[in-house]
mmCIF file of C-alpha atoms in Angstrom:
data_model
loop_
_atom_site.group_PDB
_atom_site.id
_atom_site.type_symbol
_atom_site.label_atom_id
_atom_site.label_comp_id
_atom_site.label_asym_id
_atom_site.label_seq_id
_atom_site.Cartn_x
_atom_site.Cartn_y
_atom_site.Cartn_z
ATOM 1 C CA MET A 92 94.977 100.896 80.977
ATOM 2 C CA LYS A 93 96.112 103.193 83.783
ATOM 3 C CA LEU A 94 96.155 106.993 83.473
ATOM 4 C CA VAL A 95 97.977 109.301 85.873
ATOM 5 C CA SER A 96 98.532 112.963 86.486
ATOM 6 C CA TYR A 97 102.229 113.449 87.172
ATOM 7 C CA ARG A 98 104.931 116.090 87.457
ATOM 8 C CA GLU A 99 108.704 116.066 87.765
ATOM 9 C CA TRP A 100 109.041 119.041 90.113
ATOM 10 C CA GLU A 101 106.755 120.470 92.781
ATOM 11 C CA ARG A 102 105.862 123.660 90.911
ATOM 12 C CA ASP A 103 105.340 122.038 87.528
ATOM 13 C CA ALA A 104 101.875 121.747 86.052
ATOM 14 C CA TRP A 105 100.267 118.317 86.271
ATOM 15 C CA ARG A 106 100.547 116.375 83.014
ATOM 16 C CA ALA A 107 98.664 113.349 81.712
ATOM 17 C CA GLY A 108 100.600 110.098 81.617
ATOM 18 C CA LEU A 109 100.136 106.418 80.843
ATOM 19 C CA LEU A 110 101.430 103.990 83.470
ATOM 20 C CA HIS A 111 102.614 100.588 82.285
ATOM 21 C CA GLU A 112 104.960 98.192 84.111
ATOM 22 C CA GLY A 113 106.373 100.908 86.346
ATOM 23 C CA LYS A 114 106.970 103.430 83.548
ATOM 24 C CA VAL A 115 105.114 106.729 83.125
ATOM 25 C CA LYS A 116 104.825 107.801 79.490
ATOM 26 C CA ASP A 117 103.887 111.418 78.790
ATOM 27 C CA ILE A 118 100.713 111.260 76.691
ATOM 28 C CA ALA A 119 101.229 114.509 74.815
ATOM 29 C CA HIS A 120 104.669 113.290 73.685
ATOM 30 C CA ALA A 121 103.554 109.745 72.882
ATOM 31 C CA CYS A 122 100.428 110.824 71.014
ATOM 32 C CA PRO A 123 101.081 114.017 69.014
ATOM 33 C CA GLY A 124 98.179 116.414 69.272
ATOM 34 C CA ALA A 125 96.786 114.845 72.444
ATOM 35 C CA PRO A 126 95.742 117.109 75.332
ATOM 36 C CA SER A 127 98.377 117.461 78.041
ATOM 37 C CA THR A 128 95.975 116.905 80.967
ATOM 38 C CA VAL A 129 93.697 114.042 81.968
ATOM 39 C CA LEU A 130 90.707 116.389 82.005
ATOM 40 C CA GLY A 131 91.532 117.469 78.457
ATOM 41 C CA LEU A 132 91.641 113.821 77.388
ATOM 42 C CA LEU A 133 88.304 113.086 79.035
ATOM 43 C CA GLU A 134 86.697 115.968 77.179
ATOM 44 C CA GLU A 135 87.695 114.196 73.927
ATOM 45 C CA TRP A 136 87.636 110.661 75.352
ATOM 46 C CA ALA A 137 85.988 108.841 72.460
ATOM 47 C CA ASN A 138 88.558 110.258 70.021
ATOM 48 C CA TRP A 139 91.672 109.554 72.078
ATOM 49 C CA LEU A 140 90.852 106.229 73.735
ATOM 50 C CA PRO A 141 91.901 104.030 70.762
ATOM 51 C CA VAL A 142 95.084 106.095 70.302
ATOM 52 C CA LEU A 143 95.990 105.684 73.974
ATOM 53 C CA GLN A 144 95.362 101.950 73.820
ATOM 54 C CA ALA A 145 97.766 101.659 70.883
ATOM 55 C CA ALA A 146 100.501 103.575 72.762
ATOM 56 C CA TYR A 147 99.915 101.959 76.158
ATOM 57 C CA GLU A 148 102.451 99.145 76.152
ATOM 58 C CA ALA A 149 105.447 101.120 74.896
ATOM 59 C CA GLN A 150 108.236 100.722 77.452
ATOM 60 C CA ASP A 151 109.994 104.085 77.400
ATOM 61 C CA GLY A 152 109.144 106.778 79.930
ATOM 62 C CA TRP A 153 109.912 107.905 83.467
ATOM 63 C CA ASP A 154 110.392 105.366 86.224
ATOM 64 C CA LEU A 155 107.486 105.707 88.623
ATOM 65 C CA GLU A 156 109.903 106.594 91.440
ATOM 66 C CA GLN A 157 111.188 109.578 89.447
ATOM 67 C CA VAL A 158 107.907 111.474 89.358
ATOM 68 C CA GLU A 159 105.228 112.737 91.729
ATOM 69 C CA LEU A 160 101.685 111.476 91.206
ATOM 70 C CA GLY A 161 98.740 113.726 91.892
ATOM 71 C CA SER A 162 95.074 112.958 91.889
ATOM 72 C CA PRO A 163 94.338 111.637 88.367
ATOM 73 C CA LEU A 164 92.068 114.693 88.178
ATOM 74 C CA PRO A 165 93.867 117.395 90.196
ATOM 75 C CA ARG A 166 90.714 119.517 90.061
ATOM 76 C CA PRO A 167 87.633 117.561 88.967
ATOM 77 C CA ALA A 168 84.777 119.281 87.190
ATOM 78 C CA SER A 169 82.547 118.343 90.144
ATOM 79 C CA PHE A 170 82.405 115.833 92.993
ATOM 80 C CA ARG A 171 79.299 113.993 94.156
ATOM 81 C CA ASP A 172 79.708 111.459 96.947
ATOM 82 C CA PHE A 173 77.007 108.833 97.393
ATOM 83 C CA TYR A 174 75.958 106.754 100.392
ATOM 84 C CA ALA A 175 75.649 103.384 98.679
ATOM 85 C CA PHE A 176 76.887 100.674 101.098
ATOM 86 C CA GLU A 177 74.073 99.512 103.377
ATOM 87 C CA ALA A 178 76.420 98.157 106.059
ATOM 88 C CA HIS A 179 78.143 101.515 106.475
ATOM 89 C CA VAL A 180 74.906 103.478 106.643
ATOM 90 C CA MET A 181 73.319 101.069 109.132
ATOM 91 C CA THR A 182 76.331 100.940 111.454
ATOM 92 C CA ALA A 183 77.058 104.673 111.345
ATOM 93 C CA ARG A 184 73.446 105.479 112.208
ATOM 94 C CA ALA A 185 73.361 102.873 114.976
ATOM 95 C CA LYS A 186 76.424 104.527 116.555
ATOM 96 C CA ARG A 187 74.265 107.642 116.908
ATOM 97 C CA GLY A 188 71.304 105.690 118.241
ATOM 98 C CA LEU A 189 69.363 106.084 114.990
ATOM 99 C CA PRO A 190 67.476 103.470 112.949
ATOM 100 C CA MET A 191 67.785 103.110 109.178
ATOM 101 C CA VAL A 192 65.845 105.685 107.172
ATOM 102 C CA PRO A 193 63.305 103.837 104.976
ATOM 103 C CA GLU A 194 63.827 106.369 102.186
ATOM 104 C CA TRP A 195 67.436 105.205 101.832
ATOM 105 C CA TYR A 196 66.094 102.141 100.025
ATOM 106 C CA HIS A 197 64.027 104.244 97.601
ATOM 107 C CA PHE A 198 66.885 105.907 95.689
ATOM 108 C CA PRO A 199 70.649 106.570 96.005
ATOM 109 C CA VAL A 200 71.482 109.828 97.785
ATOM 110 C CA PHE A 201 74.576 112.023 97.549
ATOM 111 C CA TYR A 202 76.072 115.315 98.648
ATOM 112 C CA PHE A 203 78.368 117.697 96.811
ATOM 113 C CA SER A 204 81.875 118.220 98.190
ATOM 114 C CA ASN A 205 84.869 120.418 97.406
ATOM 115 C CA ALA A 206 86.299 119.649 93.960
ATOM 116 C CA ALA A 207 89.102 122.157 94.592
ATOM 117 C CA ALA A 208 90.512 120.182 97.545
ATOM 118 C CA PHE A 209 91.617 117.007 95.744
ATOM 119 C CA THR A 210 95.061 115.542 96.330
ATOM 120 C CA GLY A 211 96.905 112.411 95.264
ATOM 121 C CA THR A 212 98.881 109.566 96.733
ATOM 122 C CA GLN A 213 101.883 110.273 99.011
ATOM 123 C CA ALA A 214 100.577 113.781 99.761
ATOM 124 C CA ASN A 215 100.396 115.083 103.316
ATOM 125 C CA ILE A 216 96.895 115.736 104.666
ATOM 126 C CA ARG A 217 96.730 118.652 107.057
ATOM 127 C CA ARG A 218 94.447 118.050 110.021
ATOM 128 C CA PRO A 219 91.954 120.932 110.326
ATOM 129 C CA LYS A 220 92.736 123.145 113.320
ATOM 130 C CA ALA A 221 89.201 122.848 114.684
ATOM 131 C CA THR A 222 89.040 119.033 114.758
ATOM 132 C CA GLU A 223 90.205 116.315 117.102
ATOM 133 C CA TRP A 224 88.146 113.575 115.401
ATOM 134 C CA LEU A 225 89.863 113.100 112.054
ATOM 135 C CA ASP A 226 88.713 110.044 110.087
ATOM 136 C CA TYR A 227 89.428 108.297 106.784
ATOM 137 C CA GLU A 228 86.763 106.772 104.511
ATOM 138 C CA LEU A 229 87.512 103.817 102.234
ATOM 139 C CA GLU A 230 85.703 104.284 98.914
ATOM 140 C CA ILE A 231 85.883 103.789 95.159
ATOM 141 C CA ALA A 232 85.134 106.540 92.644
ATOM 142 C CA CYS A 233 84.191 106.479 89.003
ATOM 143 C CA VAL A 234 85.094 109.263 86.597
ATOM 144 C CA ILE A 235 82.738 110.424 83.866
ATOM 145 C CA GLY A 236 84.128 110.347 80.321
ATOM 146 C CA LYS A 237 80.998 111.091 78.283
ATOM 147 C CA ALA A 238 78.487 113.876 78.859
ATOM 148 C CA GLY A 239 74.804 113.136 79.274
ATOM 149 C CA VAL A 240 71.528 114.012 80.946
ATOM 150 C CA ASN A 241 68.703 111.723 82.085
ATOM 151 C CA ILE A 242 70.998 108.748 81.558
ATOM 152 C CA SER A 243 69.316 105.370 81.936
ATOM 153 C CA VAL A 244 70.715 102.667 84.205
ATOM 154 C CA GLU A 245 71.100 100.454 81.128
ATOM 155 C CA ARG A 246 73.346 102.981 79.323
ATOM 156 C CA ALA A 247 75.091 104.525 82.327
ATOM 157 C CA GLU A 248 78.309 102.490 82.201
ATOM 158 C CA GLU A 249 78.976 103.833 78.702
ATOM 159 C CA HIS A 250 79.675 107.150 80.444
ATOM 160 C CA ILE A 251 82.394 105.802 82.773
ATOM 161 C CA ALA A 252 86.017 106.446 81.776
ATOM 162 C CA GLY A 253 87.521 104.619 84.732
ATOM 163 C CA TYR A 254 87.768 103.905 88.442
ATOM 164 C CA CYS A 255 90.006 105.084 91.320
ATOM 165 C CA ILE A 256 90.424 104.636 95.048
ATOM 166 C CA LEU A 257 88.894 107.528 96.993
ATOM 167 C CA ASN A 258 89.501 108.723 100.556
ATOM 168 C CA ASP A 259 86.722 111.068 101.653
ATOM 169 C CA TRP A 260 88.445 112.516 104.739
ATOM 170 C CA SER A 261 86.085 113.548 107.537
ATOM 171 C CA ALA A 262 86.323 115.862 110.535
ATOM 172 C CA ARG A 263 83.722 114.006 112.584
ATOM 173 C CA ASP A 264 83.337 116.497 115.428
ATOM 174 C CA ILE A 265 82.696 119.341 112.973
ATOM 175 C CA GLN A 266 80.385 117.140 110.919
ATOM 176 C CA ARG A 267 78.407 116.076 114.004
ATOM 177 C CA GLU A 268 77.541 119.660 114.872
ATOM 178 C CA GLU A 269 76.717 120.935 111.394
ATOM 179 C CA VAL A 270 74.360 118.092 110.439
ATOM 180 C CA LYS A 271 72.217 118.939 113.487
ATOM 181 C CA VAL A 272 71.126 122.028 111.552
ATOM 182 C CA GLY A 273 69.733 119.843 108.760
ATOM 183 C CA LEU A 274 72.397 120.545 106.153
ATOM 184 C CA GLY A 275 75.797 119.156 105.419
ATOM 185 C CA PRO A 276 78.209 117.603 105.741
ATOM 186 C CA ALA A 277 80.092 120.658 104.524
ATOM 187 C CA LYS A 278 83.039 121.976 106.581
ATOM 188 C CA GLY A 279 83.447 118.501 107.989
ATOM 189 C CA LYS A 280 84.472 117.401 104.468
ATOM 190 C CA ASP A 281 85.761 120.622 102.951
ATOM 191 C CA PHE A 282 89.484 120.342 103.625
ATOM 192 C CA ALA A 283 90.678 117.329 101.577
ATOM 193 C CA THR A 284 89.733 114.420 99.350
ATOM 194 C CA SER A 285 92.395 111.985 98.140
ATOM 195 C CA MET A 286 92.010 110.083 94.873
ATOM 196 C CA GLY A 287 94.337 107.783 92.985
ATOM 197 C CA PRO A 288 96.920 106.538 92.626
ATOM 198 C CA TRP A 289 95.750 106.178 89.006
ATOM 199 C CA LEU A 290 92.628 105.933 86.876
ATOM 200 C CA VAL A 291 91.921 102.337 85.772
ATOM 201 C CA THR A 292 89.829 101.886 82.629
ATOM 202 C CA PRO A 293 86.836 99.507 82.792
ATOM 203 C CA ASP A 294 88.372 96.881 80.483
ATOM 204 C CA GLU A 295 90.924 96.025 83.192
ATOM 205 C CA LEU A 296 88.109 94.980 85.539
ATOM 206 C CA ALA A 297 86.050 92.945 83.073
ATOM 207 C CA ASP A 298 87.044 89.585 84.569
ATOM 208 C CA VAL A 299 85.888 90.586 88.087
ATOM 209 C CA SER A 300 82.665 92.234 86.930
ATOM 210 C CA MET A 301 79.343 90.920 88.215
ATOM 211 C CA THR A 302 76.775 92.355 85.826
ATOM 212 C CA GLY A 303 73.063 92.477 86.584
ATOM 213 C CA GLU A 304 69.957 94.342 85.487
ATOM 214 C CA LYS A 305 70.982 97.401 87.495
ATOM 215 C CA GLY A 306 74.603 97.553 86.396
ATOM 216 C CA SER A 307 77.927 96.077 87.425
ATOM 217 C CA ARG A 308 79.402 95.269 90.786
ATOM 218 C CA PHE A 309 83.050 94.224 91.053
ATOM 219 C CA ASP A 310 84.649 91.516 93.159
ATOM 220 C CA LEU A 311 87.390 93.745 94.548
ATOM 221 C CA GLU A 312 88.743 93.406 98.077
ATOM 222 C CA MET A 313 89.094 96.741 99.892
ATOM 223 C CA VAL A 314 91.457 97.234 102.863
ATOM 224 C CA ALA A 315 92.485 100.193 105.034
ATOM 225 C CA ARG A 316 95.659 100.206 107.136
ATOM 226 C CA ILE A 317 96.871 102.782 109.640
ATOM 227 C CA ASN A 318 100.600 102.672 110.342
ATOM 228 C CA GLY A 319 100.648 99.170 108.855
ATOM 229 C CA ARG A 320 97.821 97.834 111.048
ATOM 230 C CA GLU A 321 94.705 96.615 109.266
ATOM 231 C CA TYR A 322 91.607 98.559 110.346
ATOM 232 C CA SER A 323 89.029 97.964 107.604
ATOM 233 C CA LYS A 324 88.240 95.136 105.205
ATOM 234 C CA GLY A 325 85.357 94.836 102.764
ATOM 235 C CA ASN A 326 84.491 94.070 99.166
ATOM 236 C CA PHE A 327 83.065 96.292 96.474
ATOM 237 C CA LYS A 328 80.634 93.577 95.373
ATOM 238 C CA ASP A 329 78.642 94.237 98.571
ATOM 239 C CA ILE A 330 77.536 97.686 97.411
ATOM 240 C CA HIS A 331 73.750 98.170 97.436
ATOM 241 C CA TYR A 332 73.502 100.721 94.613
ATOM 242 C CA THR A 333 75.672 100.300 91.502
ATOM 243 C CA PHE A 334 77.520 103.150 89.819
ATOM 244 C CA ALA A 335 74.983 102.794 86.996
ATOM 245 C CA GLU A 336 72.200 103.603 89.456
ATOM 246 C CA MET A 337 74.201 106.497 90.920
ATOM 247 C CA ILE A 338 74.846 107.979 87.481
ATOM 248 C CA ALA A 339 71.187 107.648 86.554
ATOM 249 C CA ARG A 340 70.194 109.453 89.746
ATOM 250 C CA ALA A 341 72.820 112.188 89.421
ATOM 251 C CA SER A 342 71.895 112.892 85.800
ATOM 252 C CA GLU A 343 68.158 113.332 86.378
ATOM 253 C CA ASP A 344 67.382 116.754 84.857
ATOM 254 C CA CYS A 345 71.086 117.619 85.204
ATOM 255 C CA TYR A 346 73.993 117.207 82.793
ATOM 256 C CA LEU A 347 77.018 115.187 83.822
ATOM 257 C CA TYR A 348 80.247 116.211 82.106
ATOM 258 C CA PRO A 349 83.649 114.621 81.465
ATOM 259 C CA GLY A 350 85.773 114.989 84.557
ATOM 260 C CA ASP A 351 82.898 114.724 87.025
ATOM 261 C CA VAL A 352 83.750 112.396 89.922
ATOM 262 C CA ILE A 353 81.204 110.152 91.620
ATOM 263 C CA GLY A 354 82.106 108.479 94.910
ATOM 264 C CA SER A 355 80.593 105.220 96.122
ATOM 265 C CA GLY A 356 80.388 106.114 99.771
ATOM 266 C CA THR A 357 82.198 104.145 102.440
ATOM 267 C CA VAL A 358 82.412 100.350 102.387
ATOM 268 C CA GLY A 359 81.237 98.543 105.527
ATOM 269 C CA THR A 360 83.835 98.894 108.347
ATOM 270 C CA GLY A 361 85.575 101.504 106.187
ATOM 271 C CA CYS A 362 86.077 104.277 108.763
ATOM 272 C CA ILE A 363 86.880 104.817 112.451
ATOM 273 C CA LEU A 364 83.357 106.098 113.112
ATOM 274 C CA GLU A 365 82.059 102.608 112.346
ATOM 275 C CA LEU A 366 84.826 100.696 114.089
ATOM 276 C CA GLY A 367 84.513 102.663 117.340
ATOM 277 C CA THR A 368 87.063 104.708 119.238
ATOM 278 C CA GLU A 369 87.160 102.175 122.067
ATOM 279 C CA GLN A 370 89.794 100.281 120.041
ATOM 280 C CA TYR A 371 90.702 102.673 117.226
ATOM 281 C CA ALA A 372 91.862 106.214 117.965
ATOM 282 C CA TRP A 373 91.046 109.129 115.690
ATOM 283 C CA LEU A 374 93.828 109.979 113.254
ATOM 284 C CA ALA A 375 96.718 112.107 114.496
ATOM 285 C CA PRO A 376 99.725 113.855 112.932
ATOM 286 C CA GLY A 377 102.300 111.302 111.820
ATOM 287 C CA ASP A 378 99.764 108.601 111.035
ATOM 288 C CA VAL A 379 100.173 106.923 107.638
ATOM 289 C CA VAL A 380 96.856 105.943 106.041
ATOM 290 C CA GLU A 381 96.885 103.326 103.272
ATOM 291 C CA LEU A 382 93.778 102.408 101.307
ATOM 292 C CA GLU A 383 94.220 99.398 99.046
ATOM 293 C CA VAL A 384 91.750 98.057 96.497
ATOM 294 C CA GLU A 385 92.477 95.068 94.285
ATOM 295 C CA ARG A 386 93.376 96.100 90.715
ATOM 296 C CA LEU A 387 93.229 99.806 91.675
ATOM 297 C CA GLY A 388 96.443 100.071 93.694
ATOM 298 C CA VAL A 389 97.330 101.692 97.026
ATOM 299 C CA LEU A 390 96.433 105.255 97.999
ATOM 300 C CA ARG A 391 98.801 106.398 100.745
ATOM 301 C CA ASN A 392 98.739 109.664 102.726
ATOM 302 C CA THR A 393 100.364 110.995 105.894
ATOM 303 C CA ILE A 394 98.587 113.208 108.442
ATOM 304 C CA CYS A 395 100.350 116.430 109.415
ATOM 305 C CA GLU A 396 99.607 119.509 111.539
#
């Protein structure tokens, strides 16, 4: 099942919809009494999930081309972004002349970013005035659908409502300076995060799931293209820490709530910082950035001044 946040006109409020075979069905109309937003649905997820599944395949609704899609959660409850792909961490550190940190292998680490700066597919991303080194980051996010604290790895996937593509945009020159102080990234990430184009429920990925003692990995190819040229290619199954491990870490002595977003961190080769500016220029106004993940769709944004 695919959930979207959509609107017909630019100033309309974002509404929750079900996407099926190119049609967007308004959930509040299809399911009387249902919340009108995706966040509202997540807050009552266990109650509404079977109702949504029953309504999912109905064919009436808006054509996808007739509506604007936002981030499935236009303003998440919170956003934690992890650092879970070993290849990305190793290469990014090597570019700065740094070895791997042994502690990285002890537990998954994350930082908080700006939950008020989320945007969806097709949106323009304004390049920060202070940066010349604008970068994309090819990631997957999971969205929490069930509250909990001190969640075990074994039970963590029960708390996942679905998965999305995530682009954790980075102003690398700003980031480089602020992390020297020992904090951050902060302003280097503060301006935008793209998520979408829709939220895919876990049942749609069951046949590509690779389940182990520490949770599931998924055999999903991940690709980034700039102006139609392929830059990055990886696979989600190569992640070192599973979302189950990330959720367990994030929930230690701290409640997670419906609508919280957890990012995977960047897949190996998944940003210009890794690839090197000798062959790949930093992003510039007019560039079209497409992130594609099997089963999850294509997240497309254009850079503007």
